[in-house]
Every structure is written in C-alpha cells, then in structure tokens.
Amino acid sequence: MVLKKNVERQIGVALWRQIADRIRLSISNGDYDQTGMVPPEIKLAGQFGVNRHTVRSALAALAEEGLVEAIQGRGTMVRRKERLSFPISRRTRLSQGLSNQVRDIRSRLLAHEELPATAESATALGLNLGEKLIRMDTTSSADGRPVSYSTSYFPAARFPDMARHFEELGSITKSFAAQGLADYVRVSTEIVARHADANELATLKLSAGAIVLETIAVNADPDGVPVQYSRSRFAADRVTLKMET
Amino acid sequence: MVLKKNVERQIGVALWRQIADRIRLSISNGDYDQTGMVPPEIKLAGQFGVNRHTVRSALAALAEEGLVEAIQGRGTMVRRKERLSFPISRRTRLSQGLSNQVRDIRSRLLAHEELPATAESATALGLNLGEKLIRMDTTSSADGRPVSYSTSYFPAARFPDMARHFEELGSITKSFAAQGLADYVRVSTEIVARHADANELATLKLSAGAIVLETIAVNADPDGVPVQYSRSRFAADRVTLKMET
DNA sequence: CCGAAATGTCTATTAATGTAGACAACCATA
DNA sequence: TATGGTTGTCTACATTAATAGACATTTCGG
C-alpha cells in the first residue's frame, strides 16, 4: 500500500510550500538516506496527489535553500540533511553548545539603545517600570549561515557597557565577564512557533514564508537576580532545540 | 511614526494567513489589552500595506478560531488571549502541568499496535532492532480544545498491557503505575516546528495551514532505563512550551 | 546504441488569492 | 437625530498558484 501524504487546499499555504516542508522533514528524518536521492517528481506528485509541476515548485524552493540538487536524467540528490541541534539547559551558552557541530560561530551586533523598562521587560527582569534598560539586537551565524536573531534586555545600571563589550567580544558570556559577572544560569525558557515576519526573513536569510522558533528566556546571576531577558528567533528548518534535563 | 508591518508576497503563504499570524501574536502579546479591541480593518490594511478585504480574510480566520469577534458598527473584539503554557522539566507530566490552567484535561487513545522496533525507535529506547514495541496514538484536550497529538512507543516486553491500561485510566503516568513503574523522568526533549499535515490538522482541529510544535522525547525509569519514546505535536498557536531548569 | 527513466521547458487553462470601489447596515455619541 | 466611524456585502478585475499535456534533454544500463 502506498500511503497518501495529504496536503490541504485553500488554507492560505500554497501546496508547493506544504510539500517542501514535508520533503524537508523527510530529509532530516533520514528517509532518503539509503539512496541519497529524493523520489522522482512523478512519484512524489502521486504520493501528494498533485501535479508534477507543483512538486517541481517545492523542489525548486529546496534547491534554492541548498538542501537538494536536481540533475537532469538522474534525479534529485540530497545535498544537506543536518539540522543544528541547539541545546537548552540550565547553563545555556550559544557558542559552547554549537561548538562541536560547526567550525565557526560568529555573533554580530545589529543595533542597541537605552530605553525605559516596559511592563513586560520590567516584570521579567524584576525591575520597576521605567528603569533604564539596554536593548541589543544581535545575530549569530554558524559557518556563515544565520541561525539566530535575538533581542536582549539588560539592566543598564548594572551593565552599562554591554553593547561596547559585545561589539568587541562577540559574546554575551564574555561581555558579562568583562563587567564582573563570571557566571549566570538560565532561569526559564518559553518556546513558541510562528511564521517569520519580513524583518526576520531578511535577518535570518530565510527562504520567505518560513517558520521561526522563538525562545523567550531569562538568565540570572548565581544569586538568582535576573541579568538578561531575551527573545531569540531561530530558523525552524535549520535548528532543533534540544533540552537536556 | 506608524511602523510598517511588512508581509511578503509570492512566498507560498497567503497574505491573509501571514496577517492572521501576526494579529494572533499581537493578541497574545497583550498589544490590544487597553481597549480589548483589534484595530479597525482599514487601519490594519494600512499598517500591513494590503487591501481591506485581505485583512477581513485574516480576521475571519481568527473569528473561526474563536479568538476574536466582529461586531458591526463597533469593531472587532478580542475574545480569548491565553495560550496554554505547557511545562517541560525533568518530571514532565501532562495533566499536572496544565491542571492550574484549565478545569478539565482528557486524554484519548486513537489507535495502538504491536510492531518491531525500527532503527530510530530502537536507538531511542536502547533496544535491539526488531524487538517488540507497543505504539500508541493519543490525543489530549483541555476544556474540550485539543492541544496535543502524540505517538508513543513502549517496550512491549516490559509493558505488555499499556494500551489496555491507558484506555481505562486515560493517563500514561497511571498506566505505568498500574504496571509497576511508580516514577519516571524526562531524559531528553527535542523541539522542531513545521506546518501541520492533514492528519494533524484533523486531529488537533486546527484551522488549516497552521503550525505545529513537535517534541521528540525520551522518558526513563529512575535507573535510567528508557521506558517511552514519543513524538507529540502541539498546536503552535494554542500553546507555549515552558522549560523550567 | 537503444530505450527506459528521469529532469527541463513550453503552452494553455482553471482555480485561488488579492485589489478596487461602492454602498448598506449598524453603533456610539455629540 | 444627524454624523462619523465601523463592519457587512456585492461586483469587477488582476495576479498568482495549480493543473494538464506535450515534448526536449540527459543519464544509465542492457
């Protein structure tokens, strides 16, 4: 029996995109590892119950991402199947967690400003409404591929030079250390998923229409005093969040 | 300055769906808490740079979900803004974690079968390839709204009557207890996000085209022997995964 | 070297999505 | 009760997504 892989119509998500999502998942599941090839277009069209051209659109999108490569006369090869596994634990550190999966991790400061705490950020950081915060927008790339896009808030009174240090050191951990905080721990992490907005698409260099995983996290010093509140967006098709408990 | 909330065209995700996603996020962010109303259609159309009819499609989808309600002459009210926060920790228990957020949690067995372990499930459970497993498909509802759809694998040798117990007790924890396992812990959790397939849409009663958060988890007994490998799908617009570390 | 099987390209048509504008219906309030 | 602001409905049209079919091109194995 050939199982029917249903896709839905008239739902505001184009068929080719649904199919691209499913093939991408199959690739990362290792479904095609035996041959290293994606099934032929006609076969896929049959499985999904769509026209061959629709499958071709999906494959074109995956080729654009660099995930597959079509070769006329032979078929469509899988070029890349890894997702980065991003560990989340009590001692979550971006660079440490990815260091054994990629050669090179680079973080960049996109923007920063000083601003008064809003209700949301004040609550998270245990501050009073209106106290000064430093906001930093940063992005991280692994081997040249953007993986995360974060907006972080720090209490300005305690870490006045966060942005300057980060710009120099390229690391939150090191910037904390440079200001006298040797260690910190992850207190809580919330995770949501949604479609990326245009800003996220551009920053993460996503093939548009993609999904982002967003983590909303609070870090605290060893005494439990919050030092960072951040919202990080990850390209959902490039990472897995992995929690070790 | 009115900020321009960009949406993208020709990306395989209809504009109305992108806009619905964004409004849903704004609702859960509390952006409309002051008035309890979504901005007027014409204003939204301006912000997103689309036609009013496109915004109406987005609002219709949100109304269908029961998130908002339009009242002719007055505007569009926010009806519901809560997301369920689903805690993930070393002692993750579905019912316990949600018990203070909803009145009623109900789990149901959709299907079960005995089958030999595949490479994937054998590795996760520390078994040999081909050893007997029990697979159970279950779904959970909170106050009548489906929140999760899980496929779990258990070693058949150790828990031969998993399905029968679950059917009766409606709880994995209780089913384990009935078979002599009083306690278990979460060993690892991986999280990915993607578009829901037709099966997930139906089971979770999602407004189609929605996004699911999938957790791939392993539970083990107190001695560290794996007892359960499961893949759970959550409606991304109805839950937040929250990790306490 | 032929033929099967695969991808590449083209044309034509239909279905779904989005735009544009007009106006009706309804609500709050001055 | 008149008015401005809002949602509801309708028609017409433009653009994008998907289907259908034909045929070219390339690869590989017998």
XYZ file of C-alpha atoms (C1' of nucleotides) in Angstrom:
550
model
C 0.000 0.000 0.000
C 1.243 3.401 -0.939
C 0.367 5.819 1.792
C -1.290 9.018 0.771
C 0.526 12.057 2.115
C -2.260 14.561 2.310
C -1.860 18.225 1.714
C -4.669 20.715 2.115
C -6.033 23.254 -0.288
C -7.447 26.717 0.229
C -5.810 27.120 3.592
C -3.592 30.067 2.823
C -0.475 27.943 2.476
C 0.431 27.067 -1.081
C 0.636 23.377 -1.914
C 4.229 23.664 -3.067
C 5.200 25.106 0.296
C 3.428 22.391 2.255
C 5.143 19.798 0.109
C 8.525 21.493 0.504
C 8.006 21.402 4.281
C 7.222 17.713 4.190
C 10.155 16.793 1.975
C 12.476 18.859 4.130
C 11.262 16.935 7.163
C 11.731 13.632 5.361
C 15.275 14.621 4.529
C 16.118 15.457 8.120
C 14.396 12.257 9.248
C 16.776 10.333 7.049
C 14.004 8.844 4.929
C 16.144 9.109 1.808
C 19.450 8.050 3.324
C 19.553 4.709 1.545
C 19.808 6.187 -1.911
C 20.692 9.774 -1.113
C 18.061 10.725 -3.650
C 14.648 12.303 -3.335
C 11.963 10.168 -5.056
C 11.258 11.097 -8.699
C 8.953 14.042 -9.287
C 6.209 11.900 -10.779
C 6.230 9.580 -7.813
C 6.096 12.465 -5.351
C 3.270 14.023 -7.336
C 1.374 10.768 -6.977
C 2.030 10.482 -3.267
C 0.892 14.014 -2.556
C -1.931 13.911 -5.041
C -0.786 16.945 -7.015
C 0.545 17.791 -10.416
C 4.181 17.238 -11.205
C 4.711 20.976 -11.716
C 3.617 21.626 -8.168
C 6.216 19.189 -6.873
C 8.758 20.930 -9.074
C 7.981 24.230 -7.359
C 8.583 22.586 -3.994
C 11.860 21.063 -5.129
C 12.936 24.379 -6.645
C 12.430 26.011 -3.246
C 14.506 23.320 -1.550
C 17.196 23.678 -4.197
C 17.216 27.417 -3.506
C 17.878 26.597 0.138
C 20.725 24.370 -0.947
C 19.073 21.278 0.511
C 18.760 19.346 -2.742
C 20.205 19.447 -6.230
C 18.404 18.231 -9.330
C 20.404 16.547 -12.075
C 18.716 16.099 -15.394
C 18.371 12.475 -16.355
C 19.448 11.172 -12.941
C 17.172 12.561 -10.291
C 17.290 14.896 -7.334
C 20.073 14.473 -4.784
C 20.004 15.333 -1.124
C 22.850 17.757 -0.550
C 22.494 18.579 3.125
C 20.424 16.984 5.833
C 21.761 18.241 9.107
C 19.886 20.495 11.385
C 21.806 22.272 14.053
C 20.818 20.944 17.435
C 20.658 23.850 19.799
C 20.959 22.735 23.430
C 18.960 24.429 26.133
C 19.853 23.736 29.724
C 20.497 25.496 32.985
C 23.837 26.593 31.596
C 22.844 27.535 28.089
C 25.694 29.105 26.115
C 25.325 29.670 22.410
C 28.912 29.094 21.365
C 29.602 26.140 23.643
C 26.517 24.252 22.603
C 27.206 24.503 18.896
C 30.981 24.225 19.002
C 31.059 20.516 18.219
C 28.610 20.845 15.346
C 30.147 23.676 13.353
C 33.586 25.079 12.763
C 32.845 28.733 13.135
C 30.306 30.701 15.143
C 30.098 34.429 14.751
C 27.844 36.902 16.527
C 27.197 40.424 15.395
C 25.592 43.464 16.985
C 22.877 44.878 14.748
C 21.603 47.693 16.932
C 21.453 48.862 20.526
C 19.733 51.543 22.543
C 18.972 52.613 26.059
C 15.318 52.762 26.979
C 12.981 52.633 29.985
C 11.595 49.259 31.014
C 8.157 48.329 29.754
C 5.725 46.266 31.800
C 6.891 43.104 30.078
C 10.630 43.607 30.414
C 10.385 45.059 33.920
C 8.499 42.010 35.172
C 10.938 39.607 33.559
C 13.978 41.367 34.991
C 12.447 42.159 38.372
C 12.805 45.897 37.873
C 10.457 48.805 38.330
C 8.594 50.239 35.397
C 10.684 52.850 33.664
C 14.093 51.807 34.985
C 16.812 52.081 32.373
C 17.482 49.079 30.173
C 19.912 48.373 27.401
C 18.418 46.678 24.375
C 20.653 44.832 21.960
C 19.718 43.218 18.663
C 22.193 40.538 17.731
C 22.509 37.793 15.181
C 24.619 34.643 15.131
C 25.892 32.640 12.200
C 27.251 29.116 12.147
C 29.691 28.547 9.307
C 28.246 31.574 7.570
C 24.613 30.502 7.817
C 22.483 32.713 10.058
C 20.857 30.660 12.799
C 19.537 33.070 15.393
C 18.317 36.623 15.709
C 17.970 37.891 19.268
C 16.688 40.920 21.077
C 18.109 41.113 24.596
C 17.473 43.445 27.504
C 19.941 44.119 30.302
C 19.631 46.356 33.378
C 21.589 49.468 32.403
C 22.532 50.307 35.967
C 24.452 47.090 36.414
C 25.785 46.544 32.898
C 26.210 49.995 31.390
C 28.740 48.971 28.746
C 27.063 45.839 27.459
C 26.917 46.990 23.843
C 30.504 48.196 23.704
C 31.823 44.948 25.150
C 29.666 42.808 22.913
C 30.803 44.638 19.834
C 34.373 43.901 20.806
C 33.989 40.380 22.174
C 31.101 38.996 20.109
C 29.693 37.086 23.046
C 27.167 37.757 25.799
C 29.034 35.482 28.184
C 32.307 37.319 27.651
C 30.602 40.700 27.900
C 29.140 39.736 31.256
C 32.563 38.555 32.394
C 34.141 41.841 31.346
C 31.691 43.594 33.646
C 32.325 41.380 36.650
C 29.737 38.639 36.154
C 31.626 35.384 35.884
C 28.669 33.031 35.746
C 24.963 33.024 35.033
C 22.194 30.477 34.643
C 19.073 30.067 32.557
C 16.019 30.526 34.763
C 13.217 29.952 32.301
C 12.666 29.429 28.620
C 9.406 29.678 26.745
C 9.060 28.487 23.197
C 6.585 29.484 20.526
C 6.446 28.966 16.774
C 5.011 31.122 14.010
C 5.614 32.395 10.506
C 8.565 34.717 10.195
C 7.920 38.390 9.536
C 9.772 40.297 6.837
C 12.401 41.561 9.244
C 13.201 38.065 10.450
C 13.230 36.728 6.917
C 15.806 39.283 5.929
C 17.992 38.933 9.005
C 17.999 35.140 9.036
C 18.245 34.980 5.235
C 15.290 32.643 5.174
C 13.577 31.472 2.073
C 10.487 33.521 2.638
C 7.352 32.054 4.168
C 9.446 30.086 6.609
C 8.672 29.300 10.226
C 10.617 30.607 13.198
C 11.026 29.108 16.634
C 11.123 31.842 19.236
C 12.572 31.358 22.689
C 11.788 33.864 25.405
C 14.377 33.413 28.107
C 15.537 34.874 31.398
C 19.075 34.490 32.656
C 20.066 35.248 36.232
C 23.275 35.567 38.219
C 24.178 32.831 40.743
C 22.151 34.639 43.405
C 19.052 34.442 41.276
C 18.974 38.118 40.284
C 17.868 38.432 36.640
C 20.538 39.830 34.356
C 19.132 39.253 30.875
C 15.763 38.955 29.224
C 15.876 37.914 25.620
C 13.749 36.840 22.689
C 15.647 34.738 20.160
C 14.327 33.636 16.812
C 15.693 30.513 15.140
C 15.091 29.340 11.603
C 12.785 26.397 12.303
C 14.034 24.422 9.321
C 17.670 24.793 10.336
C 17.602 24.007 14.035
C 16.275 21.639 16.637
C 16.017 22.859 20.186
C 17.271 20.168 22.480
C 16.657 20.159 26.171
C 18.799 18.100 28.451
C 17.151 17.711 31.821
C 5.532 57.399 13.107
C 3.369 54.473 12.150
C 5.514 51.437 11.794
C 5.105 49.391 8.668
C 4.389 45.757 9.436
C 5.714 44.023 6.387
C 4.256 40.928 4.903
C 5.763 39.147 1.923
C 4.245 38.163 -1.365
C 4.830 35.155 -3.582
C 6.271 33.050 -0.811
C 3.668 30.321 -0.752
C 1.912 31.674 2.312
C -1.176 33.740 1.579
C -1.151 37.309 2.842
C -4.274 36.778 4.929
C -2.602 33.911 6.745
C 0.550 35.888 7.464
C -1.583 38.716 8.773
C -3.685 36.357 10.890
C -0.472 35.008 12.391
C 0.722 38.480 13.245
C -2.553 39.594 14.769
C -2.757 36.394 16.795
C 0.704 37.115 18.138
C -0.255 40.694 18.959
C -3.257 39.410 20.872
C -1.194 37.017 22.939
C 1.387 39.757 23.484
C -1.349 41.873 25.008
C -0.960 44.644 22.431
C -4.723 45.263 22.413
C -5.333 44.902 26.133
C -6.053 48.593 26.686
C -9.166 48.621 24.557
C -9.835 44.940 24.191
C -10.390 45.652 20.511
C -8.400 44.827 17.414
C -7.651 47.987 15.375
C -10.202 48.788 12.644
C -9.870 46.890 9.383
C -8.889 49.965 7.405
C -6.130 50.809 9.846
C -4.778 47.263 9.777
C -4.905 47.287 5.985
C -2.796 50.435 6.047
C -0.284 49.016 8.510
C 0.202 45.820 6.545
C 0.040 47.533 3.175
C -2.783 45.387 1.835
C -6.389 45.743 0.830
C -9.077 45.837 3.473
C -10.599 42.616 2.094
C -7.352 40.794 2.743
C -7.424 41.904 6.373
C -11.027 40.735 6.547
C -9.933 37.268 5.433
C -7.372 37.216 8.244
C -9.924 38.351 10.825
C -12.430 35.798 9.554
C -9.869 33.068 10.179
C -9.262 34.348 13.711
C -13.009 34.552 14.320
C -13.278 30.957 13.148
C -10.724 30.035 15.793
C -12.816 31.885 18.342
C -10.036 34.364 19.058
C -11.926 37.487 18.013
C -15.499 38.512 17.341
C -16.517 41.226 14.916
C -19.480 43.440 15.786
C -20.917 45.515 13.015
C -20.697 49.199 13.731
C -18.417 48.802 16.758
C -15.310 46.942 15.778
C -13.624 43.618 16.416
C -13.284 42.383 19.988
C -10.606 40.131 21.403
C -12.415 37.144 22.899
C -9.559 34.991 24.087
C -5.893 35.694 24.502
C -4.488 32.933 26.629
C -2.160 30.324 25.380
C -1.720 27.215 27.386
C 1.745 27.114 28.864
C 2.993 23.582 28.690
C 5.793 22.947 31.179
C 8.696 20.717 30.268
C 11.018 19.612 33.017
C 12.725 16.527 34.385
C 9.371 15.466 35.781
C 7.104 16.357 32.904
C 3.523 15.218 33.438
C 0.828 16.384 31.064
C -2.062 16.607 33.494
C -0.114 18.056 36.411
C 1.425 20.810 34.330
C -1.854 22.023 32.935
C -4.045 21.431 35.972
C -3.856 25.008 37.219
C -4.600 26.456 33.799
C -7.683 24.515 32.793
C -10.555 22.797 34.535
C -10.626 19.598 32.570
C -7.982 17.540 30.837
C -8.947 14.466 28.910
C -6.766 12.013 27.027
C -7.981 9.549 24.479
C -6.484 6.544 22.746
C -6.814 6.829 18.988
C -5.002 3.678 17.924
C -2.460 1.146 19.082
C -0.473 -1.718 17.630
C 2.422 -4.009 18.346
C 5.333 -3.764 15.964
C 9.059 -4.435 15.727
C 11.447 -1.610 16.611
C 12.822 0.464 13.758
C 16.323 1.907 13.791
C 15.018 5.181 15.155
C 12.860 3.805 17.960
C 15.342 1.090 18.888
C 18.114 3.625 19.362
C 15.918 5.908 21.432
C 14.747 3.108 23.710
C 18.062 1.289 23.887
C 16.642 -1.857 22.327
C 17.781 -4.118 19.541
C 16.408 -3.719 16.078
C 13.209 -5.710 15.701
C 12.333 -6.098 19.383
C 8.641 -5.790 20.021
C 7.230 -2.344 20.725
C 3.800 -1.034 21.504
C 2.810 2.051 19.595
C 0.010 4.246 20.886
C -1.535 7.283 19.226
C -3.178 9.510 21.793
C -4.692 12.946 21.917
C -5.335 15.297 24.816
C -7.896 18.041 25.172
C -8.002 20.870 27.668
C -11.526 22.067 28.350
C -12.614 20.450 25.125
C -9.938 22.049 22.949
C -7.430 19.595 21.503
C -3.906 20.569 22.486
C -1.666 17.625 21.757
C -1.455 14.619 19.485
C 1.172 12.065 20.441
C 2.662 8.901 19.088
C 4.404 6.935 21.820
C 6.476 3.750 21.780
C 6.910 1.445 24.756
C 8.929 -1.780 25.094
C 6.305 -4.494 24.790
C 8.228 -6.966 26.915
C 8.106 -4.728 29.945
C 4.730 -3.024 29.462
C 2.575 -5.503 27.580
C -0.762 -4.002 28.633
C -0.019 -0.341 28.053
C -2.905 0.231 25.668
C -5.492 -1.528 27.808
C -4.478 0.419 30.894
C -4.363 3.718 29.067
C -7.797 3.188 27.621
C -9.113 2.691 31.128
C -7.062 5.269 33.016
C -6.536 7.966 30.381
C -3.027 8.684 31.577
C 0.449 7.449 30.727
C 1.616 8.038 34.280
C -1.204 5.948 35.735
C -0.711 3.234 33.130
C 2.935 2.971 34.083
C 1.945 2.801 37.747
C -0.535 0.022 37.023
C 2.327 -1.977 35.571
C 4.687 -1.462 38.475
C 6.529 1.698 37.408
C 5.886 4.281 40.100
C 8.112 7.036 38.786
C 9.870 8.106 35.606
C 11.823 11.095 34.393
C 12.271 13.014 31.159
C 15.698 12.322 29.740
C 15.713 14.467 26.645
C 13.387 16.629 24.601
C 13.921 17.886 21.099
C 11.714 20.527 19.593
C 11.009 21.323 15.964
C 8.350 23.399 14.228
C 6.681 22.992 10.853
C 3.372 23.216 9.034
C 0.798 20.682 10.151
C -0.108 17.865 7.793
C -3.710 16.949 7.065
C -3.792 14.264 9.725
C -2.593 16.674 12.396
C -4.988 19.351 11.226
C -7.903 16.975 11.636
C -6.835 15.519 14.956
C -5.982 18.839 16.568
C -8.964 20.549 14.947
C -6.665 23.226 13.649
C -7.691 25.949 11.319
C -5.844 24.538 8.377
C -2.433 25.790 7.365
C -1.448 26.098 10.990
C 1.938 25.417 12.528
C 2.707 22.589 14.927
C 5.394 22.372 17.577
C 6.706 18.838 17.772
C 8.543 17.474 20.772
C 10.532 14.277 20.463
C 11.071 12.974 23.967
C 12.504 10.046 25.861
C 11.362 9.079 29.345
C 13.285 6.678 31.552
C 12.745 4.884 34.824
C 14.700 6.005 37.927
C 17.564 3.711 36.925
C 17.901 5.451 33.595
C 16.392 2.669 31.507
C 14.262 4.170 28.721
C 10.564 3.343 29.029
C 8.933 5.654 26.488
C 9.834 7.327 23.238
C 7.267 9.770 21.969
C 6.612 12.411 19.357
C 3.992 14.937 20.435
C 2.509 17.620 18.242
C 1.079 20.775 19.788
C -0.978 23.446 18.092
C 1.610 26.220 17.913
C -0.974 28.963 18.240
C -2.523 27.420 21.333
C 0.471 26.544 23.466
C 3.763 27.804 24.739
C 6.348 25.273 25.773
C 7.900 26.388 29.019
C 11.085 24.937 30.350
C 11.908 25.284 33.978
C 15.562 24.496 34.572
C 23.419 2.263 -29.371
C 18.831 1.917 -27.900
C 15.301 2.582 -24.568
C 13.671 3.475 -20.003
C 13.595 6.810 -16.634
C 14.494 10.938 -15.030
C 14.613 16.328 -15.165
C 13.827 20.719 -18.137
C 10.821 23.730 -20.837
C 6.913 25.315 -23.129
C 1.840 26.430 -23.899
C -2.893 26.630 -22.390
C -6.430 26.579 -18.990
C -8.683 26.678 -14.423
C -8.834 27.776 -9.529
C -7.467 30.543 -5.710
C -5.865 34.860 -3.886
C -5.711 39.785 -3.757
C -7.194 44.543 -5.289
C -10.510 48.214 -6.042
C -14.536 50.619 -5.293
C -19.262 51.365 -3.936
C -22.661 51.215 -0.732
C -25.594 49.106 3.018
C -26.122 48.268 7.965
C -25.101 49.256 12.432
C -23.299 51.676 16.655
C -21.939 55.439 19.621
C -22.280 59.975 20.742
C -22.438 64.901 20.215
C -31.376 62.791 15.251
C -27.529 63.661 12.468
C -22.809 62.291 11.808
C -18.579 59.804 11.740
C -16.628 55.524 12.228
C -17.067 50.876 11.918
C -18.264 46.066 9.904
C -21.001 43.515 6.038
C -21.826 42.584 1.220
C -21.605 42.916 -3.553
C -19.436 43.330 -8.278
C -15.497 43.533 -11.309
C -10.949 42.701 -12.272
C -5.810 41.447 -11.779
C -2.383 38.404 -10.218
C -0.676 34.125 -8.518
C -0.964 29.111 -7.882
C -2.117 24.765 -9.737
C -3.431 21.549 -13.415
C -2.842 19.305 -17.903
C -0.346 17.793 -21.665
C 3.376 17.617 -24.993
C 7.942 17.137 -25.961
C 13.080 18.065 -25.351
C 17.245 16.723 -22.932
C 20.162 14.000 -20.116
C 21.731 9.763 -17.780
C 22.309 4.989 -17.195
C 22.134 0.147 -18.034
C 21.382 -3.734 -21.062
